[in-house]
Tab-separated table of C-alpha atoms in Angstrom:
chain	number	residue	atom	x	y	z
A	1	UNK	CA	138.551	124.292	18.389
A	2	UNK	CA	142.237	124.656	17.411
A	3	UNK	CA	143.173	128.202	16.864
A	4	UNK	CA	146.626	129.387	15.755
A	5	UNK	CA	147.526	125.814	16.705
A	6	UNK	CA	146.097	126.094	20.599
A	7	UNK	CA	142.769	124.456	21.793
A	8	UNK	CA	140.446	126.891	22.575
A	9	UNK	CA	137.365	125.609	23.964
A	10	UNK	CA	134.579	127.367	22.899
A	11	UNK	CA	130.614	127.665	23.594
A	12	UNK	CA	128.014	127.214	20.266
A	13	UNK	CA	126.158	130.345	20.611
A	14	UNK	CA	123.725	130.630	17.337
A	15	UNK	CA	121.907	133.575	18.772
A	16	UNK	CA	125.715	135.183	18.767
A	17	UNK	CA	126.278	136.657	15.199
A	18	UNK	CA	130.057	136.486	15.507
A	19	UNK	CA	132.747	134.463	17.355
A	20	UNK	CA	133.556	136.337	20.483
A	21	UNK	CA	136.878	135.765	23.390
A	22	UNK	CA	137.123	138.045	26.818
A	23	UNK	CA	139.792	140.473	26.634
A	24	UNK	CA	141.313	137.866	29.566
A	25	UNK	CA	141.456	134.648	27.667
A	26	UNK	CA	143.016	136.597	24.821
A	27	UNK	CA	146.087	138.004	26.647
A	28	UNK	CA	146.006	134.725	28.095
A	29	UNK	CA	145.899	132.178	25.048
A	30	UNK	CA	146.147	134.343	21.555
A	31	UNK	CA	148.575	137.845	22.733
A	32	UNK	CA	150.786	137.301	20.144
A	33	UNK	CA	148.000	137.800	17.399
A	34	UNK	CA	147.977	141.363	16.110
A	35	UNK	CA	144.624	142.992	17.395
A	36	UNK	CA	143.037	145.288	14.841
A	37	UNK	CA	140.872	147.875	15.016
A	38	UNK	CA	136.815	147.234	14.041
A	39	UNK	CA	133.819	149.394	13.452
A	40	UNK	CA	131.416	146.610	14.223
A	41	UNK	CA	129.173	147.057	17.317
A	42	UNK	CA	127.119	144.468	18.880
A	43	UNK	CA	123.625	144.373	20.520
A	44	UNK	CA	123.067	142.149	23.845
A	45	UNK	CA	119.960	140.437	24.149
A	46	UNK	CA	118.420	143.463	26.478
A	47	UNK	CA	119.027	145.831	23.355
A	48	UNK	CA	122.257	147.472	24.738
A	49	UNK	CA	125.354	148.074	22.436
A	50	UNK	CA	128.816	147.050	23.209
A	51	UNK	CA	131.595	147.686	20.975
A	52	UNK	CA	134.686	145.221	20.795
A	53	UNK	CA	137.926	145.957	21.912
A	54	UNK	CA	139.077	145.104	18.208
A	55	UNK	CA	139.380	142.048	16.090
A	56	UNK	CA	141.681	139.164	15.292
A	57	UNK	CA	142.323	137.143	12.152
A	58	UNK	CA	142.896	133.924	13.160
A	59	UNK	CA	143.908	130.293	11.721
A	60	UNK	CA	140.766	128.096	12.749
A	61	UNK	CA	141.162	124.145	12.630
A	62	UNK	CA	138.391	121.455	13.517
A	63	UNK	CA	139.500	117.864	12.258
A	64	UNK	CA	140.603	118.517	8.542
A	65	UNK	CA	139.284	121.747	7.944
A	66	UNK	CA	140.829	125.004	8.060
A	67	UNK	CA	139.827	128.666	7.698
A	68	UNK	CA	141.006	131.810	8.677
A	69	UNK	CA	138.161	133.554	10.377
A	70	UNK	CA	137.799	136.701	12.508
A	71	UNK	CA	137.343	136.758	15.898
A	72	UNK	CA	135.918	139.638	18.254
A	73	UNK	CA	137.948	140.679	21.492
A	74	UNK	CA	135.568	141.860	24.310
A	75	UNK	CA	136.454	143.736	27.437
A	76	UNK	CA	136.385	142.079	30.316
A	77	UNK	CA	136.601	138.091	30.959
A	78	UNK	CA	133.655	137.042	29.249
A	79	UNK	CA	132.708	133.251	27.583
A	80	UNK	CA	134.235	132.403	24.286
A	81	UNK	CA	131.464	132.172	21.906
A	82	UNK	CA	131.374	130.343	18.585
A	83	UNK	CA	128.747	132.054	16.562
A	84	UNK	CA	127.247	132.033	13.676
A	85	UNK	CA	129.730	133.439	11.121
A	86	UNK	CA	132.106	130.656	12.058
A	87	UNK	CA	128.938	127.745	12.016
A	88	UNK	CA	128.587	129.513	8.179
A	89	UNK	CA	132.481	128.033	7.555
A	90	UNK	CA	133.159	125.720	9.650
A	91	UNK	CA	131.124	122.320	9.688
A	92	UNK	CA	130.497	120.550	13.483
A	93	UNK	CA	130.588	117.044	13.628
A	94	UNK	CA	126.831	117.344	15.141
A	95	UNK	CA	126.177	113.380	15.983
A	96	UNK	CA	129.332	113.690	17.763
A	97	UNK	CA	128.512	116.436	19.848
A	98	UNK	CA	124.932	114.687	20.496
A	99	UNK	CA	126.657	111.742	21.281
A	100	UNK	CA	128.704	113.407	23.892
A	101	UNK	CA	125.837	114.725	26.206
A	102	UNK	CA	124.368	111.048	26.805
A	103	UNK	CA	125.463	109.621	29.714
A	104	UNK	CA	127.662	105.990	29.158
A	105	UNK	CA	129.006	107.218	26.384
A	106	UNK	CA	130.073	110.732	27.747
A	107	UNK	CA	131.931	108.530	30.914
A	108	UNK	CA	133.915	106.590	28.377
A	109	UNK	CA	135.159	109.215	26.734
A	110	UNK	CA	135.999	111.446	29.755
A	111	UNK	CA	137.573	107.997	31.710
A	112	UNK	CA	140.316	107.957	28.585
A	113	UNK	CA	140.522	111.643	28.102
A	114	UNK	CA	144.350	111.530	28.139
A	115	UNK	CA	144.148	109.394	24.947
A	116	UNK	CA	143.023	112.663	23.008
A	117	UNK	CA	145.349	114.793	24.085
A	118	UNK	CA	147.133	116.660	21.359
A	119	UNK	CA	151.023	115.530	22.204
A	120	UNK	CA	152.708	112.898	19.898
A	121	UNK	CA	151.694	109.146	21.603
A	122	UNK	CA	154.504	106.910	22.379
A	123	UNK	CA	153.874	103.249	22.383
A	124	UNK	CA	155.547	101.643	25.520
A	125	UNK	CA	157.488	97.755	25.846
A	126	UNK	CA	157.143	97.568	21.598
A	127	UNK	CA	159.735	98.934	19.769
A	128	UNK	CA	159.969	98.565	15.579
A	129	UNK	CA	162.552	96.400	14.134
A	130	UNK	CA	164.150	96.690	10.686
A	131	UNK	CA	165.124	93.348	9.165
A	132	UNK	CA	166.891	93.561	5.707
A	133	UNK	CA	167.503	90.548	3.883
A	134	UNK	CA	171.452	88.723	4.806
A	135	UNK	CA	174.426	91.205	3.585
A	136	UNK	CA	172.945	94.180	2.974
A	137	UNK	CA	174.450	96.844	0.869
A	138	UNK	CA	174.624	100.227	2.499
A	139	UNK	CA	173.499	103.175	0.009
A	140	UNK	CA	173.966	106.982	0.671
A	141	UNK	CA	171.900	109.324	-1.383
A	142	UNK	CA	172.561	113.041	-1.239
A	143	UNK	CA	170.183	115.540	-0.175
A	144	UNK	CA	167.818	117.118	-2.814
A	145	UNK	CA	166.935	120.963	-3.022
A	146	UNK	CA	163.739	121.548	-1.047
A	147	UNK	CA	161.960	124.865	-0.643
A	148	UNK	CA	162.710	126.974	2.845
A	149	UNK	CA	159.337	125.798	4.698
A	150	UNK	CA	161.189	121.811	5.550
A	151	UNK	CA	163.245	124.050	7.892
A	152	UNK	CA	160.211	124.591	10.184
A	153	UNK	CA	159.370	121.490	9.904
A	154	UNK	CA	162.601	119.865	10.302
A	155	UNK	CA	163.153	121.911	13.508
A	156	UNK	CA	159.449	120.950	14.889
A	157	UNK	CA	160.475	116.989	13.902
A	158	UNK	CA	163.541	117.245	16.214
A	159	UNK	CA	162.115	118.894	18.970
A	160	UNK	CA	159.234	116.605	18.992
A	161	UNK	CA	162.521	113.463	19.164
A	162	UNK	CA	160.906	111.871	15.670
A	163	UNK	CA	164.421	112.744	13.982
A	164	UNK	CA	168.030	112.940	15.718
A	165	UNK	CA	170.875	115.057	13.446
A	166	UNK	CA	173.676	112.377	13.532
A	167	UNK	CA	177.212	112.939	12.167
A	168	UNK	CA	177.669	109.850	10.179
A	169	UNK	CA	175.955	107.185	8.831
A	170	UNK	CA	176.512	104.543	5.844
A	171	UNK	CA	172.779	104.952	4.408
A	172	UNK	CA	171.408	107.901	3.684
A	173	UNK	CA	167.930	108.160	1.743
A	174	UNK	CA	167.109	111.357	-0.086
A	175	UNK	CA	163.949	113.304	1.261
A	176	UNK	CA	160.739	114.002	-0.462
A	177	UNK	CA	158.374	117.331	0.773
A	178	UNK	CA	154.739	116.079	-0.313
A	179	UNK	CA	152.082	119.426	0.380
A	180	UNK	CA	149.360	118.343	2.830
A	181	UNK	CA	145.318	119.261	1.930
A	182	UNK	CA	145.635	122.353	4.361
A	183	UNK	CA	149.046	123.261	2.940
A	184	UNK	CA	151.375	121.714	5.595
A	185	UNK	CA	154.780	120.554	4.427
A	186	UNK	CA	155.315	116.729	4.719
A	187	UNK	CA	159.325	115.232	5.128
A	188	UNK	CA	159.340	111.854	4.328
A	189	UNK	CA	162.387	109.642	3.501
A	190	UNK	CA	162.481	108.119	-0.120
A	191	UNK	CA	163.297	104.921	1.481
A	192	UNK	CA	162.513	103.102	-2.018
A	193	UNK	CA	166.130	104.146	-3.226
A	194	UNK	CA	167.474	102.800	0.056
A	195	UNK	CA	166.418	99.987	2.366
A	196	UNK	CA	163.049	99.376	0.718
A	197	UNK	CA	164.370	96.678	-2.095
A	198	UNK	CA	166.842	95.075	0.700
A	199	UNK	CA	163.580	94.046	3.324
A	200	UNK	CA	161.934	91.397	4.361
A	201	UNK	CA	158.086	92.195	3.818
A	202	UNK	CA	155.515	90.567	5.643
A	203	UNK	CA	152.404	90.547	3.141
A	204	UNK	CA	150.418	88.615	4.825
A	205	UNK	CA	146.613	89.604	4.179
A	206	UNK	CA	144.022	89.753	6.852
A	207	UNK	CA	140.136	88.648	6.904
A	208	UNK	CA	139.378	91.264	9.591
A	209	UNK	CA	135.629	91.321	8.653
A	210	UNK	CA	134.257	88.404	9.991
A	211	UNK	CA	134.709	89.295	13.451
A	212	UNK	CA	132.858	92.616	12.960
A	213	UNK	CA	129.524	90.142	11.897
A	214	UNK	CA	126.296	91.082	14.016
A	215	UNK	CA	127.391	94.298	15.214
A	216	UNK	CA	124.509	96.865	15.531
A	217	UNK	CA	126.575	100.465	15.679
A	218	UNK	CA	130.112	100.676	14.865
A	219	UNK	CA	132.962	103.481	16.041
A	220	UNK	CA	136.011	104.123	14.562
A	221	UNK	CA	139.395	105.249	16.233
A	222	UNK	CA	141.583	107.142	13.836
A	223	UNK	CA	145.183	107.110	15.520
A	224	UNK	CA	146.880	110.254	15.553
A	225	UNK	CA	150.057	109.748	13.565
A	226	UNK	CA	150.117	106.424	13.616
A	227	UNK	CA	154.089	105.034	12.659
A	228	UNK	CA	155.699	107.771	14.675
A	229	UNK	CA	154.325	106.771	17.814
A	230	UNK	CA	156.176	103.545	17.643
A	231	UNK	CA	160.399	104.173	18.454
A	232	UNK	CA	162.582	102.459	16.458
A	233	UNK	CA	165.215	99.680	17.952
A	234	UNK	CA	168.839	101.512	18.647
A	235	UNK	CA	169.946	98.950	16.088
A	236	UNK	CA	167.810	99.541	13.123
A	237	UNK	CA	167.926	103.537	13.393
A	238	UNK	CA	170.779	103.654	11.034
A	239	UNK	CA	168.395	102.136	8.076
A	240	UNK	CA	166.439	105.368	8.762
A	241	UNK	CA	168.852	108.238	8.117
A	242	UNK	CA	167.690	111.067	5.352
A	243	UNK	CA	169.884	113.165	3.909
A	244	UNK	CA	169.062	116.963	3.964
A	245	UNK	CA	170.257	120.339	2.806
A	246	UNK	CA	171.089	120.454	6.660
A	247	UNK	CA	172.968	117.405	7.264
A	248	UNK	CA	171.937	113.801	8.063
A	249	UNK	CA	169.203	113.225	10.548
A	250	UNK	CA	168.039	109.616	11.739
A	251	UNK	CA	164.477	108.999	12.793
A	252	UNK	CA	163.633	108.245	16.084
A	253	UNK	CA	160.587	106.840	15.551
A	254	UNK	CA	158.902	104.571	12.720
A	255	UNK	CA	158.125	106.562	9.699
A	256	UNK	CA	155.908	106.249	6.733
A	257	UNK	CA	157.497	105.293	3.418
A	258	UNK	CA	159.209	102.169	4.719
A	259	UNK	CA	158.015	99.203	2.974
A	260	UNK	CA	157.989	96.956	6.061
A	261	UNK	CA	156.355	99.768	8.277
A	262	UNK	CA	152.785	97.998	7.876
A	263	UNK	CA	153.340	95.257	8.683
A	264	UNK	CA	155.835	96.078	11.628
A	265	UNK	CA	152.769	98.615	13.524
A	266	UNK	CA	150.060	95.909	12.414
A	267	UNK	CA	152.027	92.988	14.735
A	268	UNK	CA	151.880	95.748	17.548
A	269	UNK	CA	148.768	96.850	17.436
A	270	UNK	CA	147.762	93.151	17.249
A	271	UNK	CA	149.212	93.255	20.494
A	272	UNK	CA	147.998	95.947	21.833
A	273	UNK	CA	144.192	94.977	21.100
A	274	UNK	CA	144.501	90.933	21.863
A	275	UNK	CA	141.810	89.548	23.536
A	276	UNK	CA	139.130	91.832	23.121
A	277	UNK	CA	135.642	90.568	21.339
A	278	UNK	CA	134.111	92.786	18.476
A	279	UNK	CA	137.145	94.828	17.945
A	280	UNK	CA	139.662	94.764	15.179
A	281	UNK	CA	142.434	96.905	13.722
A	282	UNK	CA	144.093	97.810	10.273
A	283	UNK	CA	147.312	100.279	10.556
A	284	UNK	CA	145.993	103.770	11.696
A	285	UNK	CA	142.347	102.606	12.623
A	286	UNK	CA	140.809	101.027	15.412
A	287	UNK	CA	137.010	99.574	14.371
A	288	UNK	CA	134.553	98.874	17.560
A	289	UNK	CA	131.297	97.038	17.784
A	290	UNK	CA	129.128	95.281	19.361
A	291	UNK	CA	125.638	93.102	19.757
A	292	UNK	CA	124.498	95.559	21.806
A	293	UNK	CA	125.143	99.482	22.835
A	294	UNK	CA	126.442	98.204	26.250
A	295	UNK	CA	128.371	95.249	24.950
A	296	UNK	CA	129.592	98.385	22.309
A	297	UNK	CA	130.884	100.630	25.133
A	298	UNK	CA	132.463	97.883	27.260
A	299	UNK	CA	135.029	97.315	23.902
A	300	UNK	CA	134.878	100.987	23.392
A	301	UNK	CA	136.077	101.404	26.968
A	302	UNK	CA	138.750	98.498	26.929
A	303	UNK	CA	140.074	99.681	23.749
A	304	UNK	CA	140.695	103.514	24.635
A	305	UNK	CA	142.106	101.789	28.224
A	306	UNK	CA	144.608	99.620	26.305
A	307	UNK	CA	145.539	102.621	24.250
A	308	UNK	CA	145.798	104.873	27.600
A	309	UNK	CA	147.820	102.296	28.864
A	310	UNK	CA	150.070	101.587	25.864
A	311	UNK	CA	150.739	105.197	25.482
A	312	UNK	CA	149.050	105.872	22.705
A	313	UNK	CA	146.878	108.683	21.026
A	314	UNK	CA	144.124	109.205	18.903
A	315	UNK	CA	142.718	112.290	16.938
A	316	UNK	CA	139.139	112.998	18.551
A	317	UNK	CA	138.002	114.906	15.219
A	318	UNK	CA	138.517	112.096	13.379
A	319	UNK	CA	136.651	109.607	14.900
A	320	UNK	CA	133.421	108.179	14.515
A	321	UNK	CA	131.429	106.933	17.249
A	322	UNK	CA	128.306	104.755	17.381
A	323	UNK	CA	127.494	104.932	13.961
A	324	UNK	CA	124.640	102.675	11.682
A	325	UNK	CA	127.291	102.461	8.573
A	326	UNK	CA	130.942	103.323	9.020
A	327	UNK	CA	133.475	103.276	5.570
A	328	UNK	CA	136.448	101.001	6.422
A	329	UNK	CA	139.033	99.769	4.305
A	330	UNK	CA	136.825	100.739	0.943
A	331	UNK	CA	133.864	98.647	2.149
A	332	UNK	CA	130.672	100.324	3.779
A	333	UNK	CA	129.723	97.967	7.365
A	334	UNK	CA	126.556	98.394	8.429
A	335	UNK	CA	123.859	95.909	10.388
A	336	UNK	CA	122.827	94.207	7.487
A	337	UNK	CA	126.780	93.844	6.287
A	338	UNK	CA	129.366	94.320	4.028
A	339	UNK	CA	128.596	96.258	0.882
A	340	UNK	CA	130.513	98.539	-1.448
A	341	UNK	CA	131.966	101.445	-0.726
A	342	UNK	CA	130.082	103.834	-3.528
A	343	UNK	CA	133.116	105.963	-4.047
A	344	UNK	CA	135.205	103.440	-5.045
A	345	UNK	CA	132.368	101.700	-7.273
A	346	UNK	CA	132.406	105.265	-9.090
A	347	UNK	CA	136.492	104.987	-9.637
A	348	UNK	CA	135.973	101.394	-10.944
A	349	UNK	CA	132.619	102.823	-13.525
A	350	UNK	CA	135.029	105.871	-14.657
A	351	UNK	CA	138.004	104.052	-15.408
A	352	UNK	CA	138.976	104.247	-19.128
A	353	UNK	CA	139.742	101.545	-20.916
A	354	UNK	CA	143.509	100.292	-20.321
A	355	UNK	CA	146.159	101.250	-22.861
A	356	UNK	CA	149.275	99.489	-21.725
A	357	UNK	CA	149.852	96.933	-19.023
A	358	UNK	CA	150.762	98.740	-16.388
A	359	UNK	CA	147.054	100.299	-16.603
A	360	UNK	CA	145.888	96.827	-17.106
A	361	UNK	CA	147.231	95.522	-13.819
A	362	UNK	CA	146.221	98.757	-12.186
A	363	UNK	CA	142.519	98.216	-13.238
A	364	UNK	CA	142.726	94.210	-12.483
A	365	UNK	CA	144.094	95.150	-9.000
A	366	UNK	CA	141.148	97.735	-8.509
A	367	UNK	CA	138.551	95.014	-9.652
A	368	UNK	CA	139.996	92.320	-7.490
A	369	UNK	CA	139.152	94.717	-4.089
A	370	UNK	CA	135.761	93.794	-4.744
A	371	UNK	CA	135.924	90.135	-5.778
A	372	UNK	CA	133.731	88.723	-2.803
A	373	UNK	CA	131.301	90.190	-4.513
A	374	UNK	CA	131.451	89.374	-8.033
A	375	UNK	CA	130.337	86.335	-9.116
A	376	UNK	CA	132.609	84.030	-11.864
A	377	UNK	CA	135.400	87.016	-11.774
A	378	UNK	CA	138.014	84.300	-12.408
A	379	UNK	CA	136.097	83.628	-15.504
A	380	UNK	CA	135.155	87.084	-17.033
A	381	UNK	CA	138.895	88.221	-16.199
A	382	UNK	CA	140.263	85.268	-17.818
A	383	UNK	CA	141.044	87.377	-21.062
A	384	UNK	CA	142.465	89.910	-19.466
A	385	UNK	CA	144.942	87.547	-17.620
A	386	UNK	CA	146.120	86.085	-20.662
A	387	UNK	CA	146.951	89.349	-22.318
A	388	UNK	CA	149.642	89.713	-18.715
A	389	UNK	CA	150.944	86.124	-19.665
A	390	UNK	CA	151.318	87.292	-23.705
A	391	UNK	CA	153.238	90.536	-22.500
A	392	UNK	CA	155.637	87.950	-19.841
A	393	UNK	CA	156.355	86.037	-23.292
């Protein structure tokens, strides 16, 4: 578990009404937590009664969730028990904690441990290159107001080397602060009033599906912040200053919002990943199968030892292992095949009718995801079409 942003490895206890840590591993991992006083007293399973040395409120993360839970100091050393007040908040990923007492499985994992390690990855021998079309025109934005929490996260950015403050620079993009699901602040550069109308865009599309055919499970590797774990060519780090209240910082490493950034990571991870059967890979994940469970681990185990050796990370909580039906890129694989992903079926059923044409290329775009499997499209969209062609008139 991650509490107050340090792993904490903990023992399921459901016979343990409450989350418990020894006096020792507190002092040791969680001292600078403010320990308050309880009334609570606790029974051991002989009937005697033990009362804690106090409690903490603590910040409790396990993949996207988080909670702020309490958590029971006890004298002594003692295990660190997750009990049941916590199972009542937090949900385990249960098939992955069955999948990691079978042997095979378990091996892989703990062979490529490193690649789940918390740090930032950094992808070694590939660096990301920004080509802008000939004669680009330098533009430089100034900074925005943004509220006080981007100066945590500015000062976490440059000590983790994703962003350099620089003195000068002929581009600057303004910055944008989107609010994460667990209330994190985002920076990203608004590279769309920049560099974004000046690149060179590879759009080529992909048919990544076909090589997935006759797989029997399927695991998914989310990659933990995918972009920035590729550094950016000395050369093309100027295209990637922001401008802030604090002065002009230049990213280190590739970030999101670029319109090139796709395509740039999807020619590396190509790279990466050459070579290997029943394993493909669109921007942050990695999909894995195979014919057969030991066919599936020897990819599984080649992939996490090309991303071990690539420097590269991946966020454990987020991946899916060994699974009958896996959701990837809006489609739902399974053994049988490709099918719709019902989600995005249920966007498609609930969108109103379109009143203008932006809407109408928004819903034609939607409805042209799932054209493999709609029969005559071309035909029953043909109206719609011509009302784009009236509107070019």
């Amino acid at each position: 578990m991650e509490v107050e942003n340090r792993e904490l490895v903990m023992e399921l206890d459901t016979g343990s009404a409450v989350s418990v840590i020894g006096e020792e591993k507190y002092r040791e991992q969680l001292r600078h937590v403010p320990l308050e006083s309880t009334t609570l007293q606790l029974h051991t399973y002989t009937g005697e009664t033990v009362k804690p040395l106090g409690v903490l409120s603590v910040k409790v993360r396990y993949g996207e969730q988080s909670k702020y839970l309490q958590l029971y100091v006890m004298k002594g050393i003692g295990p660190t028990l997750f009990g049941r007040e916590w199972l009542h908040s937090i949900r385990l990923n249960w098939p992955l904690m069955h999948l990691e007492t079978q042997s095979g499985f378990r091996d892989v994992l703990d062979r490529h441990a490193a690649v789940f390690s918390d740090e930032l990855g950094r992808l070694l021998n590939i660096k990301a290159r920004i080509q802008l079309k000939e004669e680009p025109k330098p533009r430089f934005c100034k900074a925005r107001p943004v509220a006080f929490a981007v100066e945590l996260r500015l000062d976490q950015l440059e000590a983790e080397g994703i962003v350099k403050h620089v003195i000068h620079s002929e581009w600057a993009a303004p910055i944008v602060t989107p609010i994460k699901k667990d209330g994190e602040v985002r920076i990203c550069g608004d590279f769309k009033v920049t560099i974004n109308p000046q690149l060179d865009v590879d759009e080529e599309l992909k048919e990544i599906f076909a090589s997935l055919s006759g797989g029997q499970q399927f695991s998914v590797i989310d990659l933990r912040q995918a972009y920035l774990q590729m550094e950016v060519e000395e050369e093309s780090k100027t295209y990637l200053t922001v401008n802030t209240h604090r002065g002009l910082y230049q990213y280190q490493r590739l970030p999101y919002g670029v319109a090139s950034a796709p395509a740039v990571w999807q020619r590396a991870m190509d790279q990466v990943l050459q070579g290997i059967p029943g394993v493909q890979c669109y921007l942050d994940d990695i999909i894995v199968t195979g014919r057969t469970r030991e066919e599936h681990l020897k990819a599984l185990d080649k992939v996490l030892g090309r991303l071990e050796e690539h420097g590269l990370k991946a966020n454990r909580e987020k991946c899916k292992f060994l699974q009958n039906s896996v959701e990837y890129l809006g489609h739902v694989i399974t053994t049988e095949g490709l099918h719709q992903s019902p989600k995005k079926v249920q966007a498609m059923a609930g969108f109103s009718s379109p009143q203008n044409v932006g809407q109408l290329r928004s819903f034609l775009g939607m409805v042209q995801y799932y054209a493999r499997f709609l029969p005559d499209l071309a035909t029953h969209l043909a109206p719609l079409h011509r009302l784009l062609q009236k509107d070019e008139h």
